Short mmCIF file of C-alpha atoms and ligand atoms in Angstrom, two decimals:
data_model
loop_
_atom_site.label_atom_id
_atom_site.label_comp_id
_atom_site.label_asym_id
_atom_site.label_seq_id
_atom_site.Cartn_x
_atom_site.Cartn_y
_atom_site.Cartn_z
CA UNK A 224 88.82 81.60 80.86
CA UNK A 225 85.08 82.61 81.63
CA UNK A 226 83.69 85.64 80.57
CA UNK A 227 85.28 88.75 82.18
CA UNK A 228 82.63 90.56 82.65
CA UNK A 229 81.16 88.02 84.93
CA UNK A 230 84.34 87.49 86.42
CA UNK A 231 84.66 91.36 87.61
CA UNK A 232 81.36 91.19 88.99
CA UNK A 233 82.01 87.74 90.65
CA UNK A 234 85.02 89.30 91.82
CA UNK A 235 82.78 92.42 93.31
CA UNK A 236 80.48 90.43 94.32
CA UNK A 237 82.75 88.20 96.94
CA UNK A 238 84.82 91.11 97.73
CA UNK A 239 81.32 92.56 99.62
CA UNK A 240 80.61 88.98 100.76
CA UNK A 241 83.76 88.84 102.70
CA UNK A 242 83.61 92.75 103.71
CA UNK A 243 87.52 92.45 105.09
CA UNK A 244 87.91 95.99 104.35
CA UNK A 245 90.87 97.21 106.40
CA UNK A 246 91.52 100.87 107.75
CA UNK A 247 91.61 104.21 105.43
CA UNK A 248 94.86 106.09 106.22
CA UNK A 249 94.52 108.01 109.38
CA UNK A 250 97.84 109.96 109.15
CA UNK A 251 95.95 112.11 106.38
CA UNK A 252 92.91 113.21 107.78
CA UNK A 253 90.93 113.93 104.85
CA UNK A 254 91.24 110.20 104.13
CA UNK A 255 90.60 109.31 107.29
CA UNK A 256 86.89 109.03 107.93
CA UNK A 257 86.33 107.85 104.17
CA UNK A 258 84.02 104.53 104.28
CA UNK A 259 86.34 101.46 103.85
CA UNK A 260 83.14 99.44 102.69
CA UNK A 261 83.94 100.66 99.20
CA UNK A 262 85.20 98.43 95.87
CA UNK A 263 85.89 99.35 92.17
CA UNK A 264 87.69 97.33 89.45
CA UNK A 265 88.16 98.51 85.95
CA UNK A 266 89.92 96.62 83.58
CA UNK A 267 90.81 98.05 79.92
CA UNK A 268 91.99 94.89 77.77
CA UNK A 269 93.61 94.43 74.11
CA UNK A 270 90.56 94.18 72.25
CA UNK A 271 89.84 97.94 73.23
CA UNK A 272 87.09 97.45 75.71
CA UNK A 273 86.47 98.05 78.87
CA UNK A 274 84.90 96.03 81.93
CA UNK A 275 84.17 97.73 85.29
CA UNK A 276 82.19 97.01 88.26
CA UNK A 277 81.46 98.75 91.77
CA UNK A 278 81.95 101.96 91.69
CA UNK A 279 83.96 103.04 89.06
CA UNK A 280 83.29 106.13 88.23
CA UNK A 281 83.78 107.56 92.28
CA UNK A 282 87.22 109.52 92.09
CA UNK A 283 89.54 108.45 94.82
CA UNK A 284 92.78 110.06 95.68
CA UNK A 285 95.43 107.82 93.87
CA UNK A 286 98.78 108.98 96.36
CA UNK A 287 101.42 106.87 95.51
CA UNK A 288 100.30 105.67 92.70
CA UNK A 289 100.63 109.62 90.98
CA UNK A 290 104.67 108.24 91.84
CA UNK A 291 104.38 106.27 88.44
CA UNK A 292 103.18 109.06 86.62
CA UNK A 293 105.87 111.33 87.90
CA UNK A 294 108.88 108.72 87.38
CA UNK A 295 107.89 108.53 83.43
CA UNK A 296 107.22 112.62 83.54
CA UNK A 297 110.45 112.52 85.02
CA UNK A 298 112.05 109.89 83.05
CA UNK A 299 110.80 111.75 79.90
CA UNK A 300 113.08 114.45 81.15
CA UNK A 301 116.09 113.93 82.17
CA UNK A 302 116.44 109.88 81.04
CA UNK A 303 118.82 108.12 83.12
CA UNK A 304 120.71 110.90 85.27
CA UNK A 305 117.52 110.47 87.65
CA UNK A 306 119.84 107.13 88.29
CA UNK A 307 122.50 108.94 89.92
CA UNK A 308 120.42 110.09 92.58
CA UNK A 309 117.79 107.15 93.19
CA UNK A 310 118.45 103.57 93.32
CA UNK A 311 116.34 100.68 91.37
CA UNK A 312 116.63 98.07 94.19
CA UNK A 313 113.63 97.34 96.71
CA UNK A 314 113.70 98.31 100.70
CA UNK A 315 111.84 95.22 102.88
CA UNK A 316 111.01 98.64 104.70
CA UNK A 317 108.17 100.49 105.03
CA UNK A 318 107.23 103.65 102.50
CA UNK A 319 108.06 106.00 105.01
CA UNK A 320 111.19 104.86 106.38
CA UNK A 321 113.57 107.06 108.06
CA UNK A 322 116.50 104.32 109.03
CA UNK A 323 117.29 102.82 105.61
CA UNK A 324 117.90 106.36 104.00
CA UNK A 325 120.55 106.64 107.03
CA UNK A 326 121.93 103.35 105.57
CA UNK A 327 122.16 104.68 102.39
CA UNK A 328 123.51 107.74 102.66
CA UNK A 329 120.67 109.77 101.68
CA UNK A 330 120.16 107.45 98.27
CA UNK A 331 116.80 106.53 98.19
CA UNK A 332 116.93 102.73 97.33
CA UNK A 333 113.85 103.41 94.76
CA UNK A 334 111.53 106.08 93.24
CA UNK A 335 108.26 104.29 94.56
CA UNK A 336 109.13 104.66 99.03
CA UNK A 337 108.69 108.10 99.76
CA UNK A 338 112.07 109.37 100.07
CA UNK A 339 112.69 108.30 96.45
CA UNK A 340 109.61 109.97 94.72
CA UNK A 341 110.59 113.07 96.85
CA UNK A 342 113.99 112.84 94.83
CA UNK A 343 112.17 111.98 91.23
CA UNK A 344 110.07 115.14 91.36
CA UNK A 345 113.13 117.17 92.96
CA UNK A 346 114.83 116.29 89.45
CA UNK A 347 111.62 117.71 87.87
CA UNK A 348 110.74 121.02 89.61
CA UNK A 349 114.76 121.86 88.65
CA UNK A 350 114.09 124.64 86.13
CA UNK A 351 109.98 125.26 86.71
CA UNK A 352 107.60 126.17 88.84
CA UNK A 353 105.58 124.15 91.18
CA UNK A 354 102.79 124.63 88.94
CA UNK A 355 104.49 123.62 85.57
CA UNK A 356 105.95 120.66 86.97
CA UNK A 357 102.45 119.32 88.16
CA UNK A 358 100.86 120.42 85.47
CA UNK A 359 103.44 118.47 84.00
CA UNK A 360 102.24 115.22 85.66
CA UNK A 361 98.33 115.86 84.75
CA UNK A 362 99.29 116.74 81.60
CA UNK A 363 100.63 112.99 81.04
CA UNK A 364 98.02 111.40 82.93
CA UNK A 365 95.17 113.20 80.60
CA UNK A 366 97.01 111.88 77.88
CA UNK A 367 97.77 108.16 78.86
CA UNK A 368 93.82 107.89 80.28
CA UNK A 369 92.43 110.05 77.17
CA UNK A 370 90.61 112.12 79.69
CA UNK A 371 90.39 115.95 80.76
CA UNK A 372 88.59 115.38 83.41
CA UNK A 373 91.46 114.59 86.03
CA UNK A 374 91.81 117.09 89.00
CA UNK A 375 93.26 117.51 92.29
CA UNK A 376 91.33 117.83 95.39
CA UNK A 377 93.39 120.87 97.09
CA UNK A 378 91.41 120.10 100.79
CA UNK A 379 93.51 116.65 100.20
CA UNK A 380 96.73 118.33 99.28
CA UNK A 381 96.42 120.50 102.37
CA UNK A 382 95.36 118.06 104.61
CA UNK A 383 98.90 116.10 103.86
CA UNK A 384 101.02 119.42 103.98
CA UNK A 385 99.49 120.42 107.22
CA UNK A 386 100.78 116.62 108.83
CA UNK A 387 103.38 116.06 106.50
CA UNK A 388 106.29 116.23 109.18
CA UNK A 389 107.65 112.48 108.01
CA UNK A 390 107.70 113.35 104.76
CA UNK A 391 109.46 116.61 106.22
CA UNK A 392 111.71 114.82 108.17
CA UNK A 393 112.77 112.31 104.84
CA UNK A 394 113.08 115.87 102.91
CA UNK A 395 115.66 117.52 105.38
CA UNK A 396 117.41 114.45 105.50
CA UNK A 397 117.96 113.83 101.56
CA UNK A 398 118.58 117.89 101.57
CA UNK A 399 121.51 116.99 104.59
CA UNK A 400 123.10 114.54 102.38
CA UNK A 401 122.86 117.17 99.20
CA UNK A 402 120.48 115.58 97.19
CA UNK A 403 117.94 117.83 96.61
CA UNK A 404 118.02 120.97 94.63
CA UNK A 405 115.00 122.50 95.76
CA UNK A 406 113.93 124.53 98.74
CA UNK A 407 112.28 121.72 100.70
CA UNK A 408 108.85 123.45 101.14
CA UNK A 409 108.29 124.43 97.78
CA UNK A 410 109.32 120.37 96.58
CA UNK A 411 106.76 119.21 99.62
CA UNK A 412 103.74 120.85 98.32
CA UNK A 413 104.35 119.75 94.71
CA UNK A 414 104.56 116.17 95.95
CA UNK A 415 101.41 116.42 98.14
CA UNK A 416 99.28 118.14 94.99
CA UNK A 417 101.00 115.46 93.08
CA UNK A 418 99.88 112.55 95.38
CA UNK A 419 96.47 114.34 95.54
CA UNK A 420 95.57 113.91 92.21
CA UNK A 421 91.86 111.66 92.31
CA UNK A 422 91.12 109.54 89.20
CA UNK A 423 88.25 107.14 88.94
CA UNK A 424 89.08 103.01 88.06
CA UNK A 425 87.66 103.35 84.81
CA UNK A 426 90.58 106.62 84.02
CA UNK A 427 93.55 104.76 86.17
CA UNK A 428 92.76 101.55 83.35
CA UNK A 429 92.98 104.00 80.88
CA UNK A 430 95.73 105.23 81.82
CA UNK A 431 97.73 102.20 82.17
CA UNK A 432 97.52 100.85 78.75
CA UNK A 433 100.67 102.96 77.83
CA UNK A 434 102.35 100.72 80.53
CA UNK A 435 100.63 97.51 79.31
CA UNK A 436 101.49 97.96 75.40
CA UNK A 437 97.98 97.69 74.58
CA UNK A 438 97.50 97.94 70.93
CA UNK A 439 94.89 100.93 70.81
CA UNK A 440 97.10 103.11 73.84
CA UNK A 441 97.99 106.48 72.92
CA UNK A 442 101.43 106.71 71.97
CA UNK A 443 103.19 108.81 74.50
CA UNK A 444 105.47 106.35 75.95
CA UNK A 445 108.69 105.01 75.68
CA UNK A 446 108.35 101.37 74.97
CA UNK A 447 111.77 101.21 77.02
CA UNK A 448 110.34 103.38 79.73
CA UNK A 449 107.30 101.53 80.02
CA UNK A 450 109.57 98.08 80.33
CA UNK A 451 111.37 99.78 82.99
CA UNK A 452 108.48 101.51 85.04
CA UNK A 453 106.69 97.94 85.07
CA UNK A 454 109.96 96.33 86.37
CA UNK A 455 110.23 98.64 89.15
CA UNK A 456 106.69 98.36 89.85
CA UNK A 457 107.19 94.66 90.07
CA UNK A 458 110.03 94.52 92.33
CA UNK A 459 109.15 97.90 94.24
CA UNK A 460 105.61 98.43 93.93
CA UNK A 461 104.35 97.66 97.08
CA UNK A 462 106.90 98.26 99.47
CA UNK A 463 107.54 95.87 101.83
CA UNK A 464 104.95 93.89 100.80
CA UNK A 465 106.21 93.33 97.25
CA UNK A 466 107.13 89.77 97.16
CA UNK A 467 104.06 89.18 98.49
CA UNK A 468 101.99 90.94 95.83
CA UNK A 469 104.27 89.11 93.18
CA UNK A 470 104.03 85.68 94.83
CA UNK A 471 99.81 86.31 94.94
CA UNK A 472 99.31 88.05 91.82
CA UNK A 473 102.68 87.89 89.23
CA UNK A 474 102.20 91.17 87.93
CA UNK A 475 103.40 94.78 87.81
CA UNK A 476 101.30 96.55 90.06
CA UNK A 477 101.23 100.09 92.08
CA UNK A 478 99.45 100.80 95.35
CA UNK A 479 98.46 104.29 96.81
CA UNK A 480 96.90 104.93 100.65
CA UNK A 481 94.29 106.38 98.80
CA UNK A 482 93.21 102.36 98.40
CA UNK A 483 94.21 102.68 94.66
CA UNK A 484 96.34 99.63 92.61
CA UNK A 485 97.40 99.76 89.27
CA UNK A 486 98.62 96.94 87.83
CA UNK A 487 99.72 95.79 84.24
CA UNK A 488 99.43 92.70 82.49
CA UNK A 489 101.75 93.30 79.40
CA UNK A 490 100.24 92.92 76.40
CA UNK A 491 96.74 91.75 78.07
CA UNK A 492 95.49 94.06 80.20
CA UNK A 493 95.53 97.20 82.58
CA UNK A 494 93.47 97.05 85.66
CA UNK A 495 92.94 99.23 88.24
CA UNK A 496 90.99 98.70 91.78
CA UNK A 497 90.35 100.97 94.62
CA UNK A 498 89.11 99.99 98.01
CA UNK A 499 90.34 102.64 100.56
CA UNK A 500 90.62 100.20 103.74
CA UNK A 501 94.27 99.34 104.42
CA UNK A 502 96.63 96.40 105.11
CA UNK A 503 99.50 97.08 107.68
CA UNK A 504 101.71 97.92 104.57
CA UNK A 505 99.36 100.47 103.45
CA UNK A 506 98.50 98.74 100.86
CA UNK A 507 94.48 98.53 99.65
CA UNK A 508 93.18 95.05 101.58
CA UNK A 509 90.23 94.22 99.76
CA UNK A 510 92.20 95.28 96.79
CA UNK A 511 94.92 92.88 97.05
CA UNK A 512 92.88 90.29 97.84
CA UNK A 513 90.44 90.96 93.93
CA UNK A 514 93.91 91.50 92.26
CA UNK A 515 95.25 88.04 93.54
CA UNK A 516 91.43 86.86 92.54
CA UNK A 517 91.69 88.04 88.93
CA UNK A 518 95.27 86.99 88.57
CA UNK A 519 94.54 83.33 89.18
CA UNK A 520 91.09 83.60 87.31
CA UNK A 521 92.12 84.89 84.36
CA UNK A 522 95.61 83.43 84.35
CA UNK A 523 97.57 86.43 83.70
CA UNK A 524 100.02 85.89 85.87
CA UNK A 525 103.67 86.69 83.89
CA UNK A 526 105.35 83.57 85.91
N1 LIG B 604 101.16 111.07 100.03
C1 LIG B 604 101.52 109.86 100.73
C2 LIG B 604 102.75 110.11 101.60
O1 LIG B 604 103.64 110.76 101.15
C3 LIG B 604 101.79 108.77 99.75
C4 LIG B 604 102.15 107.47 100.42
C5 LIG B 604 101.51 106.27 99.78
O2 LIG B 604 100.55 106.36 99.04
N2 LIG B 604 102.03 105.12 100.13
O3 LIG B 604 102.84 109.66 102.71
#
């Protein structure tokens, strides 16, 4: 394998050459008019180091990706009774999809689509305040990225409340079928300040070495909640596009609409890019395309 700092920057480097960037999420308007010609890769590895290039220190609102971080918050919890009420299979459907909750009967097939991270933090506002549960959530990201300096951008959170009316709609539907315990306002904005948490490359790497079982991670993971979070990223991570991240890349990995991916390679590496300009999946483009780039280059593929 060649060096990887040089292949990071290669990696930068083509990703501008190319400049496929995709669309930033228009359904939340403060991500909206964000530039799409934007790229950052940060990659922590086993020796304790770690490699960046583009802009990795520019915060960027990680979204779904804060679903990982509240599944192992959540996990942490209440252990495997989250089970009862959220499946561990993927969809083929889109994050936001209304007709396959119908199918299920208001079981959301995963914690990762929408309806299913809606659930996860359900089971964790139970008993606390909007407030404790996310500060919950930060509390464990600070920890697994070694870093205070995580925040949430409120204009972002209010933005996604003030549009939110799928996410409503997915709510009163799971509430229909009696599976949430929470007054469906109240659970909304906790999700949105959840999903509006930003975090630069450099802290999402961080973060992730918990998940990859790097040798110098903090220890405030279960090493069978870590093996189980990386499964479901695998299988579930990127919606409907999953198998197609697996086939490309062969790793655990977690996308946001912020343009955010986070994806482990156990025992190797955590990496995490950001380019907000979006695929049809609303998944990061040019960030699929470095992560299938420094999959085959550094061959960390698990397959
Ligand atoms: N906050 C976003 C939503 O609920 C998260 C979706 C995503 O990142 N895929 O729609």
């Amino acid at each position: 394998m060649a060096d990887l700092a040089e292949i990071i920057s290669g990696i930068n480097e083509r990703i501008h050459e190319e400049a496929d960037w995709g669309v930033p999420a228009q359904y939340i308007p403060e991500l909206a008019g964000i530039p799409a010609d934007q790229f950052a890769i940060s990659v922590c590895t086993a020796n304790g180091r770690t490699y960046s290039a583009g802009s990795s220190h520019v915060p960027f609102s990680i979204q779904s990706i804060s679903k990982v971080f509240a599944l192992v918050t959540t996990l942490g919890r209440i252990g495997d009774q989250l089970w009862t009420r959220v499946g561990r299979e993927p969809t083929g459907t889109a994050f936001d999809a209304i007709s396959i909750l119908e199918t299920d009967a208001g079981r959301p097939r995963n914690p990762f689509i929408n309806a299913g991270a809606i659930v996860t933090t359900d089971a964790l506002l139970s008993g606390r305040e909007p407030r404790q549960a996310i500060a919950e959530i930060l509390g464990l990201i600070r920890a697994m990225a070694e870093s205070d300096e995580v925040y949430i951008n409120a204009k972002v959170a209010r933005s996604e409340k003030e549009t939110g009316a799928r996410n409503r709609a997915l709510a009163h539907y799971l509430l229909s079928h009696d599976n949430l315990d929470n007054d469906p306002e109240k659970l909304l904005g906790t999700y949105f300040h959840q999903c509006a948490i930003e975090m630069t490359t450099d802290q999402l790497a961080m973060s992730g070495r918990c998940l990859a079982d790097l040798p110098n991670a903090p220890n405030v993971i279960s090493r069978t909640h870590a093996r189980r979070v990386n499964a479901l990223m695998m299988s579930c991570g990127h919606y409907d596009a999953s198998g197609e991240f697996s086939y490309q890349v062969g790793l655990p990995g977690k996308s946001g609409v912020g343009g955010g991916i986070l994806i482990v390679a156990p025992r190797k590496a955590s990496i995490a890019i950001w380019s907000p300009g979006l695929d049809g999946y609303g998944n990061s483009k040019a960030g699929t395309r470095a992560a299938a780039m420094l999959s085959h280059q550094t061959g960390w593929s698990v397959f």
